[in-house]
Short mmCIF file of C-alpha atoms in Angstrom, two decimals:
data_model
loop_
_atom_site.label_atom_id
_atom_site.label_comp_id
_atom_site.label_asym_id
_atom_site.label_seq_id
_atom_site.Cartn_x
_atom_site.Cartn_y
_atom_site.Cartn_z
CA MET A 1 0.87 37.87 -5.81
CA LYS A 2 0.31 37.72 -2.08
CA GLU A 3 0.04 41.53 -2.07
CA PHE A 4 -2.63 41.44 -4.71
CA LEU A 5 -4.60 38.84 -3.05
CA ALA A 6 -4.27 40.50 0.43
CA ALA A 7 -5.92 43.75 -1.21
CA ALA A 8 -8.37 41.88 -3.05
CA GLY A 9 -10.76 41.53 0.08
CA SER A 10 -13.31 38.56 0.34
CA ARG A 11 -14.74 38.80 -3.15
CA TYR A 12 -12.45 38.50 -6.32
CA TRP A 13 -11.65 36.52 -9.44
CA LEU A 14 -8.57 34.61 -10.03
CA ARG A 15 -7.88 35.56 -13.57
CA ASP A 16 -6.12 33.33 -16.31
CA ALA A 17 -5.14 30.15 -14.29
CA ARG A 18 -4.38 26.90 -15.40
CA ALA A 19 -6.01 23.83 -13.67
CA PRO A 20 -6.18 19.97 -14.32
CA GLY A 21 -9.26 19.77 -16.39
CA VAL A 22 -10.35 16.49 -14.40
CA LEU A 23 -10.58 18.69 -11.24
CA VAL A 24 -12.92 21.11 -12.73
CA PRO A 25 -16.16 19.20 -13.24
CA GLY A 26 -18.60 20.48 -15.76
CA LEU A 27 -16.18 23.06 -17.42
CA ASP A 28 -16.37 23.07 -21.29
CA ALA A 29 -12.91 24.23 -22.16
CA GLU A 30 -10.04 23.06 -24.38
CA ARG A 31 -7.47 20.96 -22.51
CA ASP A 32 -3.66 21.23 -23.41
CA GLN A 33 -1.41 18.25 -24.00
CA ASP A 34 -1.19 17.69 -20.19
CA GLY A 35 -5.05 18.02 -19.55
CA LEU A 36 -4.79 21.54 -18.16
CA VAL A 37 -7.54 23.97 -18.91
CA ARG A 38 -7.22 27.84 -18.66
CA VAL A 39 -9.94 29.17 -16.30
CA ASP A 40 -11.01 32.24 -14.20
CA ILE A 41 -12.36 31.35 -10.72
CA ARG A 42 -14.81 33.59 -8.71
CA ILE A 43 -14.12 33.49 -4.99
CA GLU A 44 -16.68 35.02 -2.49
CA ASP A 45 -16.83 34.76 1.29
CA GLY A 46 -14.56 31.75 1.51
CA LYS A 47 -16.18 29.80 -1.35
CA VAL A 48 -15.66 29.14 -5.01
CA THR A 49 -18.87 30.51 -6.60
CA ALA A 50 -18.09 30.22 -10.32
CA VAL A 51 -15.48 28.74 -12.67
CA ALA A 52 -15.36 29.85 -16.20
CA PRO A 53 -13.09 29.61 -19.30
CA ALA A 54 -10.26 32.11 -19.05
CA GLY A 55 -11.24 35.73 -20.27
CA SER A 56 -14.71 35.58 -18.76
CA ALA A 57 -13.73 37.69 -15.54
CA PRO A 58 -13.84 41.56 -15.92
CA ASP A 59 -10.97 41.99 -13.60
CA GLY A 60 -9.24 40.27 -10.75
CA VAL A 61 -5.87 38.85 -9.47
CA ASP A 62 -3.97 37.89 -12.68
CA LEU A 63 -2.14 34.51 -12.35
CA ARG A 64 -0.64 34.89 -15.76
CA GLY A 65 -1.21 31.25 -16.77
CA GLY A 66 0.08 29.88 -13.25
CA GLN A 67 -1.50 26.66 -12.00
CA VAL A 68 -4.33 26.38 -9.42
CA TRP A 69 -4.89 23.24 -7.64
CA PRO A 70 -7.53 22.16 -5.15
CA ALA A 71 -6.07 21.55 -1.67
CA PRO A 72 -4.79 17.96 -1.36
CA LEU A 73 -5.62 15.23 0.97
CA ASP A 74 -3.15 12.85 2.57
CA ALA A 75 -5.04 9.57 2.95
CA HIS A 76 -2.18 7.38 4.65
CA THR A 77 0.30 8.82 7.27
CA HIS A 78 1.79 7.69 10.65
CA LEU A 79 1.61 10.86 12.81
CA ASP A 80 2.70 8.68 15.92
CA LYS A 81 5.82 7.48 14.53
CA GLY A 82 6.91 10.64 12.72
CA HIS A 83 10.27 12.50 13.32
CA ILE A 84 11.80 9.96 15.70
CA TRP A 85 14.73 9.23 13.19
CA PRO A 86 17.25 11.61 15.07
CA ARG A 87 17.04 9.47 18.23
CA THR A 88 16.13 6.05 16.57
CA ARG A 89 17.79 5.35 13.20
CA ASN A 90 17.29 2.30 10.84
CA PRO A 91 20.89 1.90 9.94
CA GLU A 92 20.40 -0.59 7.19
CA GLY A 93 17.07 0.83 5.86
CA THR A 94 15.45 -2.45 5.84
CA PHE A 95 11.83 -3.28 6.56
CA ILE A 96 12.84 -5.74 9.41
CA GLY A 97 15.10 -3.03 10.70
CA ALA A 98 12.38 -0.42 10.69
CA LEU A 99 9.97 -2.67 12.66
CA THR A 100 12.63 -3.34 15.26
CA ALA A 101 13.62 0.13 15.62
CA VAL A 102 10.09 1.49 16.05
CA MET A 103 9.23 -1.19 18.49
CA SER A 104 12.15 -0.11 20.64
CA ASP A 105 11.40 3.50 20.43
CA ARG A 106 7.72 2.92 21.25
CA GLY A 107 8.40 1.20 24.43
CA ALA A 108 11.12 3.57 25.42
CA ALA A 109 9.85 7.09 24.52
CA TRP A 110 6.25 7.41 23.45
CA SER A 111 4.74 9.31 26.27
CA GLU A 112 1.84 11.36 25.93
CA ALA A 113 3.82 14.49 25.60
CA ASP A 114 6.25 12.97 23.05
CA ILE A 115 3.60 11.99 20.66
CA ARG A 116 1.66 15.18 20.93
CA ALA A 117 4.78 17.19 20.14
CA ARG A 118 5.78 15.14 17.07
CA ALA A 119 2.29 14.93 15.69
CA ASP A 120 1.59 18.50 16.14
CA PHE A 121 4.90 19.39 14.46
CA ALA A 122 3.91 17.14 11.54
CA LEU A 123 0.38 18.62 11.26
CA ARG A 124 1.96 22.17 11.11
CA CYS A 125 4.11 21.13 8.24
CA ALA A 126 1.22 19.60 6.27
CA TYR A 127 -0.98 22.72 6.96
CA ALA A 128 1.58 24.96 5.76
CA TYR A 129 2.04 23.00 2.44
CA GLY A 130 -1.84 23.28 1.87
CA THR A 131 -3.21 19.79 2.90
CA VAL A 132 -6.71 19.92 4.27
CA ALA A 133 -7.33 16.26 5.49
CA ILE A 134 -5.09 13.44 6.82
CA ARG A 135 -5.70 9.96 7.63
CA THR A 136 -3.18 8.64 10.23
CA HIS A 137 -2.62 5.00 11.27
CA LEU A 138 -1.84 4.58 14.89
CA ASP A 139 0.09 1.82 16.33
CA THR A 140 -2.65 0.12 18.66
CA TYR A 141 -1.32 -2.30 21.18
CA LEU A 142 -3.04 -2.33 24.48
CA PRO A 143 -2.56 -0.90 26.94
CA HIS A 144 -0.20 1.71 25.19
CA GLY A 145 -2.76 2.37 22.31
CA LEU A 146 -5.04 4.08 24.74
CA VAL A 147 -2.62 6.80 25.34
CA THR A 148 -1.98 7.41 21.54
CA TRP A 149 -5.61 7.44 20.70
CA ARG A 150 -6.38 9.83 23.55
CA VAL A 151 -3.62 12.27 22.22
CA MET A 152 -4.97 11.89 18.71
CA ARG A 153 -8.52 12.58 19.73
CA GLU A 154 -7.28 15.81 21.37
CA LEU A 155 -5.33 16.93 18.36
CA ARG A 156 -8.17 16.03 16.01
CA ASP A 157 -10.51 18.43 17.87
CA ALA A 158 -7.64 21.12 18.20
CA TRP A 159 -6.97 21.23 14.51
CA ALA A 160 -10.77 20.95 13.43
CA GLY A 161 -11.35 23.74 10.67
CA ARG A 162 -7.73 23.50 9.67
CA ILE A 163 -6.89 19.83 9.01
CA ALA A 164 -9.64 17.12 9.16
CA ILE A 165 -7.96 14.18 10.91
CA GLN A 166 -9.11 10.65 10.52
CA MET A 167 -7.57 7.82 12.65
CA SER A 168 -7.11 4.15 11.97
CA SER A 169 -5.77 1.37 14.03
CA ILE A 170 -2.57 -0.69 12.94
CA CYS A 171 -1.62 -3.77 14.48
CA PRO A 172 -1.31 -7.45 13.45
CA LEU A 173 -4.48 -9.32 12.18
CA ASP A 174 -4.25 -11.89 14.90
CA ARG A 175 -4.70 -9.48 17.56
CA PHE A 176 -8.28 -9.16 16.75
CA SER A 177 -8.94 -12.79 17.33
CA GLY A 178 -7.34 -12.81 20.70
CA PRO A 179 -8.41 -11.40 24.12
CA ASP A 180 -7.97 -7.85 23.03
CA GLY A 181 -9.87 -8.11 19.89
CA LYS A 182 -13.18 -6.37 21.05
CA ALA A 183 -11.51 -4.04 23.14
CA LEU A 184 -9.34 -2.77 20.08
CA ALA A 185 -12.56 -2.55 17.90
CA ASP A 186 -14.40 -0.75 20.76
CA LEU A 187 -11.72 1.83 21.06
CA VAL A 188 -11.67 2.44 17.27
CA ALA A 189 -15.41 2.98 17.36
CA SER A 190 -15.72 5.02 20.35
CA SER A 191 -12.96 7.45 18.75
CA GLY A 192 -14.79 7.64 15.50
CA GLY A 193 -12.02 5.81 13.75
CA VAL A 194 -11.41 3.34 11.06
CA LEU A 195 -10.55 -0.28 11.76
CA GLY A 196 -7.09 -1.24 10.41
CA MET A 197 -4.63 -4.03 10.68
CA VAL A 198 -1.54 -5.37 8.95
CA THR A 199 -1.47 -8.66 7.16
CA ARG A 200 0.48 -10.47 4.47
CA PRO A 201 0.00 -14.29 4.48
CA SER A 202 2.97 -16.00 2.48
CA GLY A 203 3.65 -19.22 0.93
CA GLY A 204 2.92 -20.21 -2.72
CA ILE A 205 0.18 -18.19 -4.31
CA HIS A 206 -1.64 -21.49 -5.13
CA ASP A 207 -0.89 -23.13 -1.79
CA ASP A 208 -3.64 -23.45 0.97
CA LEU A 209 -3.91 -20.41 3.24
CA PRO A 210 -2.06 -20.52 6.54
CA PRO A 211 -4.07 -22.28 9.24
CA GLY A 212 -6.61 -20.08 10.91
CA PHE A 213 -6.06 -17.14 8.50
CA GLN A 214 -9.55 -17.04 6.98
CA GLN A 215 -11.09 -17.17 10.33
CA GLU A 216 -8.91 -14.36 11.69
CA LEU A 217 -10.12 -12.30 8.63
CA ASP A 218 -13.83 -13.13 9.23
CA THR A 219 -13.45 -12.22 12.79
CA PHE A 220 -11.85 -8.75 11.93
CA PHE A 221 -14.63 -8.10 9.34
CA ALA A 222 -17.36 -9.15 11.92
CA LEU A 223 -15.89 -6.65 14.45
CA ALA A 224 -16.14 -3.90 11.90
CA GLU A 225 -19.66 -4.98 10.71
CA GLU A 226 -21.02 -4.90 14.32
CA ARG A 227 -19.90 -1.45 14.86
CA GLY A 228 -20.46 0.00 11.47
CA LEU A 229 -16.75 0.77 10.91
CA ASP A 230 -14.88 1.26 7.57
CA LEU A 231 -11.52 -0.64 7.10
CA ASP A 232 -8.19 0.58 6.23
CA LEU A 233 -5.56 -2.18 5.88
CA HIS A 234 -1.78 -2.54 5.42
CA VAL A 235 -1.46 -5.30 2.92
CA ASP A 236 1.22 -7.31 1.33
CA GLU A 237 3.89 -4.76 2.04
CA SER A 238 6.74 -7.17 1.09
CA GLY A 239 8.61 -8.36 -1.96
CA GLU A 240 7.14 -11.90 -1.48
CA THR A 241 5.45 -13.40 -4.47
CA GLY A 242 3.28 -15.51 -1.98
CA ALA A 243 1.86 -12.50 -0.18
CA ARG A 244 -1.63 -12.61 -1.26
CA ALA A 245 -3.76 -10.95 1.35
CA LEU A 246 -5.25 -8.57 -1.09
CA ARG A 247 -7.09 -11.13 -3.07
CA GLU A 248 -8.35 -12.70 0.12
CA ILE A 249 -9.56 -9.34 1.45
CA ALA A 250 -11.47 -8.81 -1.72
CA LEU A 251 -12.96 -12.20 -1.76
CA THR A 252 -14.00 -11.95 2.04
CA ALA A 253 -15.61 -8.71 1.38
CA LEU A 254 -17.52 -10.11 -1.58
CA LYS A 255 -18.55 -13.09 0.41
CA ARG A 256 -19.80 -11.11 3.44
CA LYS A 257 -21.34 -8.29 1.17
CA PHE A 258 -19.47 -5.76 3.29
CA LYS A 259 -21.02 -2.63 3.29
CA GLY A 260 -18.55 -0.24 4.52
CA ARG A 261 -15.59 1.47 2.73
CA ILE A 262 -12.44 -0.43 2.26
CA GLN A 263 -8.92 1.05 1.56
CA CYS A 264 -5.82 -1.08 1.19
CA GLY A 265 -2.33 0.28 1.31
CA HIS A 266 1.09 -0.67 -0.12
CA CYS A 267 0.08 -4.03 -1.92
CA CYS A 268 3.70 -4.08 -3.19
CA SER A 269 3.88 -8.06 -3.77
CA LEU A 270 1.24 -7.76 -6.58
CA ALA A 271 3.83 -6.36 -8.78
CA ILE A 272 6.01 -9.46 -8.76
CA GLN A 273 3.39 -12.09 -8.98
CA PRO A 274 2.41 -13.99 -12.20
CA GLU A 275 0.39 -11.88 -14.68
CA ASP A 276 -2.64 -14.21 -14.50
CA PHE A 277 -2.91 -14.14 -10.78
CA ALA A 278 -2.22 -10.32 -10.49
CA ARG A 279 -5.09 -9.87 -13.11
CA GLU A 280 -7.45 -11.94 -11.11
CA THR A 281 -6.62 -10.26 -7.91
CA ILE A 282 -7.19 -6.81 -9.59
CA ALA A 283 -10.63 -8.06 -10.93
CA ARG A 284 -11.85 -9.06 -7.47
CA VAL A 285 -10.52 -5.74 -5.89
CA ALA A 286 -12.52 -3.87 -8.53
CA GLU A 287 -15.56 -6.02 -7.97
CA ALA A 288 -15.50 -5.40 -4.27
CA GLY A 289 -15.05 -1.69 -4.69
CA ILE A 290 -11.89 -1.47 -2.72
CA ASP A 291 -9.81 1.77 -2.81
CA ILE A 292 -6.07 1.46 -3.14
CA VAL A 293 -3.59 3.95 -1.71
CA VAL A 294 -0.04 3.59 -2.75
CA LEU A 295 2.95 5.07 -0.92
CA PRO A 296 5.68 5.26 -3.61
CA MET A 297 8.47 7.28 -1.68
CA CYS A 298 8.48 4.98 1.33
CA ASN A 299 8.03 1.70 -0.56
CA MET A 300 10.90 2.48 -3.07
CA TYR A 301 12.96 3.39 0.00
CA LEU A 302 12.36 0.15 1.88
CA GLN A 303 11.48 -2.63 -0.56
CA ASP A 304 14.17 -4.81 -2.06
CA ARG A 305 16.80 -3.15 0.08
CA VAL A 306 19.69 -5.46 0.64
CA PRO A 307 23.01 -3.98 2.02
CA GLY A 308 25.56 -3.82 -0.78
CA ARG A 309 23.22 -4.84 -3.48
CA THR A 310 21.41 -2.58 -5.94
CA PRO A 311 17.69 -2.77 -5.70
CA ARG A 312 16.11 -4.71 -8.69
CA TRP A 313 12.47 -3.34 -8.52
CA ARG A 314 10.68 -0.12 -7.31
CA GLY A 315 8.56 -1.79 -4.61
CA VAL A 316 5.42 -0.38 -5.72
CA THR A 317 2.22 -1.91 -6.98
CA LEU A 318 0.35 -2.16 -10.41
CA VAL A 319 -1.39 1.18 -10.34
CA HIS A 320 -1.97 1.58 -14.10
CA GLU A 321 -3.49 -1.91 -14.32
CA MET A 322 -5.59 -0.99 -11.31
CA ARG A 323 -6.86 2.23 -12.79
CA ALA A 324 -7.67 0.49 -16.06
CA ALA A 325 -9.95 -1.91 -13.99
CA GLY A 326 -11.75 0.99 -12.67
CA ILE A 327 -10.18 1.03 -9.15
CA ARG A 328 -9.74 4.31 -7.37
CA VAL A 329 -6.17 4.81 -6.69
CA SER A 330 -4.67 7.47 -4.44
CA VAL A 331 -1.01 8.46 -3.53
CA ALA A 332 0.04 9.42 -0.07
CA SER A 333 2.99 10.39 2.17
CA ASP A 334 3.19 7.29 4.41
CA ASN A 335 6.06 7.71 7.04
CA THR A 336 8.07 10.85 7.47
CA ARG A 337 11.63 10.84 9.19
CA ASP A 338 11.24 7.70 11.05
CA PRO A 339 12.89 4.13 10.62
CA PHE A 340 10.42 3.20 7.82
CA TYR A 341 11.24 6.48 5.74
CA ALA A 342 14.14 8.63 6.68
CA TYR A 343 12.80 11.60 4.74
CA GLY A 344 9.52 13.29 3.90
CA ASP A 345 7.59 16.27 5.29
CA LEU A 346 3.92 15.68 4.68
CA ASP A 347 4.06 17.84 1.43
CA MET A 348 1.54 16.62 -1.11
CA THR A 349 3.23 18.53 -3.66
CA GLU A 350 6.33 16.60 -3.11
CA VAL A 351 4.33 13.19 -3.05
CA PHE A 352 2.67 13.87 -6.40
CA ARG A 353 5.90 14.88 -8.08
CA GLU A 354 7.79 11.86 -6.86
CA ALA A 355 4.84 9.54 -7.49
CA THR A 356 4.75 10.79 -11.15
CA ARG A 357 8.36 9.97 -11.69
CA ILE A 358 8.33 6.73 -9.76
CA LEU A 359 5.01 5.34 -11.21
CA HIS A 360 4.95 6.98 -14.50
CA LEU A 361 1.81 8.97 -14.08
CA ASP A 362 2.73 11.11 -17.10
CA HIS A 363 2.65 11.02 -20.95
CA PRO A 364 -0.40 11.29 -20.66
CA PHE A 365 -1.27 12.50 -17.12
CA GLY A 366 -5.06 11.49 -17.93
CA ASP A 367 -6.96 11.39 -14.61
CA TRP A 368 -3.82 10.83 -12.34
CA TYR A 369 -4.41 14.44 -11.08
CA ARG A 370 -7.26 12.90 -8.88
CA ALA A 371 -4.69 10.67 -7.15
CA ALA A 372 -3.74 13.33 -4.55
CA THR A 373 -7.06 15.33 -4.55
CA ALA A 374 -10.48 13.97 -5.47
CA ASN A 375 -9.54 10.14 -5.12
CA PRO A 376 -8.52 10.36 -1.38
CA ALA A 377 -11.31 12.81 -0.61
CA GLU A 378 -13.97 10.05 -1.95
CA ALA A 379 -11.98 7.20 -0.26
CA MET A 380 -11.99 9.28 2.96
CA GLY A 381 -15.77 10.07 2.63
CA LEU A 382 -15.09 13.64 1.93
CA LYS A 383 -16.92 14.14 -1.22
CA GLY A 384 -16.67 17.66 -2.64
CA ARG A 385 -13.09 17.93 -1.51
CA GLY A 386 -10.25 17.79 -4.20
CA LEU A 387 -12.13 19.62 -6.79
CA ILE A 388 -12.45 23.16 -8.03
CA ALA A 389 -16.21 23.79 -8.39
CA ALA A 390 -18.88 26.27 -7.47
CA GLY A 391 -19.91 25.62 -3.86
CA ALA A 392 -16.72 24.22 -2.93
CA PRO A 393 -14.44 25.69 -0.25
CA ALA A 394 -11.87 28.22 -1.61
CA ASP A 395 -9.10 26.07 -0.35
CA LEU A 396 -6.65 26.24 -3.19
CA ILE A 397 -2.94 26.16 -4.05
CA LEU A 398 -1.47 28.80 -6.37
CA TYR A 399 1.66 27.89 -8.36
CA SER A 400 3.73 30.22 -10.51
CA ALA A 401 4.47 27.21 -12.54
CA ARG A 402 2.53 27.21 -15.88
CA PHE A 403 3.05 23.75 -17.30
CA MET A 404 3.56 20.36 -15.82
CA THR A 405 7.29 20.29 -16.62
CA GLU A 406 7.54 23.45 -14.70
CA LEU A 407 5.46 22.21 -11.74
CA LEU A 408 7.31 18.94 -11.28
CA SER A 409 10.66 20.17 -11.76
CA ARG A 410 11.09 22.32 -8.73
CA PRO A 411 9.73 22.00 -5.11
CA GLN A 412 7.37 24.94 -5.70
CA ALA A 413 8.57 26.72 -2.59
CA ASP A 414 6.92 29.97 -3.84
CA ARG A 415 3.52 28.47 -3.83
CA VAL A 416 0.62 30.39 -2.34
CA VAL A 417 -1.95 28.51 -0.09
CA LEU A 418 -5.29 29.86 0.08
CA ARG A 419 -7.70 28.95 2.91
CA ASP A 420 -11.30 30.16 2.58
CA GLY A 421 -10.10 32.55 -0.07
CA ARG A 422 -7.42 34.05 2.05
CA VAL A 423 -3.60 33.86 2.04
CA LEU A 424 -2.45 31.28 4.52
CA GLU A 425 0.57 32.66 6.30
CA ALA A 426 1.59 29.62 7.90
CA THR A 427 5.20 28.18 7.39
CA ALA A 428 6.67 24.81 8.25
CA PRO A 429 8.25 24.86 11.71
CA HIS A 430 12.08 24.49 11.98
CA TRP A 431 13.45 21.19 12.86
CA ARG A 432 14.90 22.77 15.99
CA GLU A 433 11.61 22.82 17.56
CA LEU A 434 11.92 19.11 18.13
CA ASP A 435 15.45 18.89 19.33
CA ALA A 436 14.53 18.41 22.92
CA VAL A 437 11.91 15.95 22.11
CA VAL A 438 14.12 13.74 19.99
CA GLY A 439 17.43 14.16 21.80
CA VAL A 440 19.23 16.40 19.38
CA ALA A 441 21.97 18.59 21.09
CA GLY A 442 21.44 21.59 18.60
#
């Protein structure tokens, strides 16, 4: 296929492709049992200029019913932590073990050169797999956070036109009420970032909130409002039934009539709370217009992990109930090869495959195809991305797989990535490139 595409020039048709119908707006074509439609796609000078029912094109590159997807977006990653596993493991695989290991590694090894090498390696992986936009959460503790944000600003500029990089802070909520609060918010604002934090107030779900929690939350929102910042929050990433930050964030957004975008990640505890409380929380999240991003691979790896004991739950949140309530839900990579998740490679095809298995996004697939494409695009403020439509960039992934059972049964290593309508020749870098950085002997 690559040879035919290389010979096609800058103007050609992709003939007889299958695509998720929900990602092809305005097309009147019959969908199969999995919601796929057969289409012809016209590409001219780096843009999609037409999408028509299969059989419309007079000639072109014949995909023989193989699937075409718009390039994915990865709305929740941690580029500053990525790939430190070879030098700093999490021997028990627990959440507290991950926190402890990362804190140790950050203090000992996160120089400017170290962060840049690991983050650039991760970006090259994502690029080769077809991703066009990434939001990364950055550990933001002063003064060290100044180095991390400077490196990521430089990488954002260097990668412009290949991957759109968005940055969000992550540190405990109470930091924003302390002496560093304004400086943290100013750093995010001056960097064109998104204000983020982590919180999970515990106790009984009907108990009073911890002393000072609501004031800290209001201070955090006020810092964002004063600077016109969107929010991206790590919320209730635990197996504690009393962790209820998601509800309180939604209520605070409603009370303050917050005008920016809010995305909340993880929200694991919601799945083990009483049904009535969970329903009420979901209703408030929907009312507040909050986006949810779930990280199924990392959370199933971390949550409910007790040495010598089989996990009792999957560690993920109530995605089907959220979707039914009208909440926009995305899936994303989260951590890669660090103490929070020992695996991963920023491959959104893998993320969607595993999310489908873990979260039961199939039978029927419905509009879950949007979870790795159009939904994160809208949550990240990149509308128009994540769709196959006239006028959109011809940034596409071509799979030889025809049906969803084929697409999700193999890693799709033979995929062809198109950027601006041309074949992308990039490949994921070899792990050996990081040996010197992470202390591997070879």
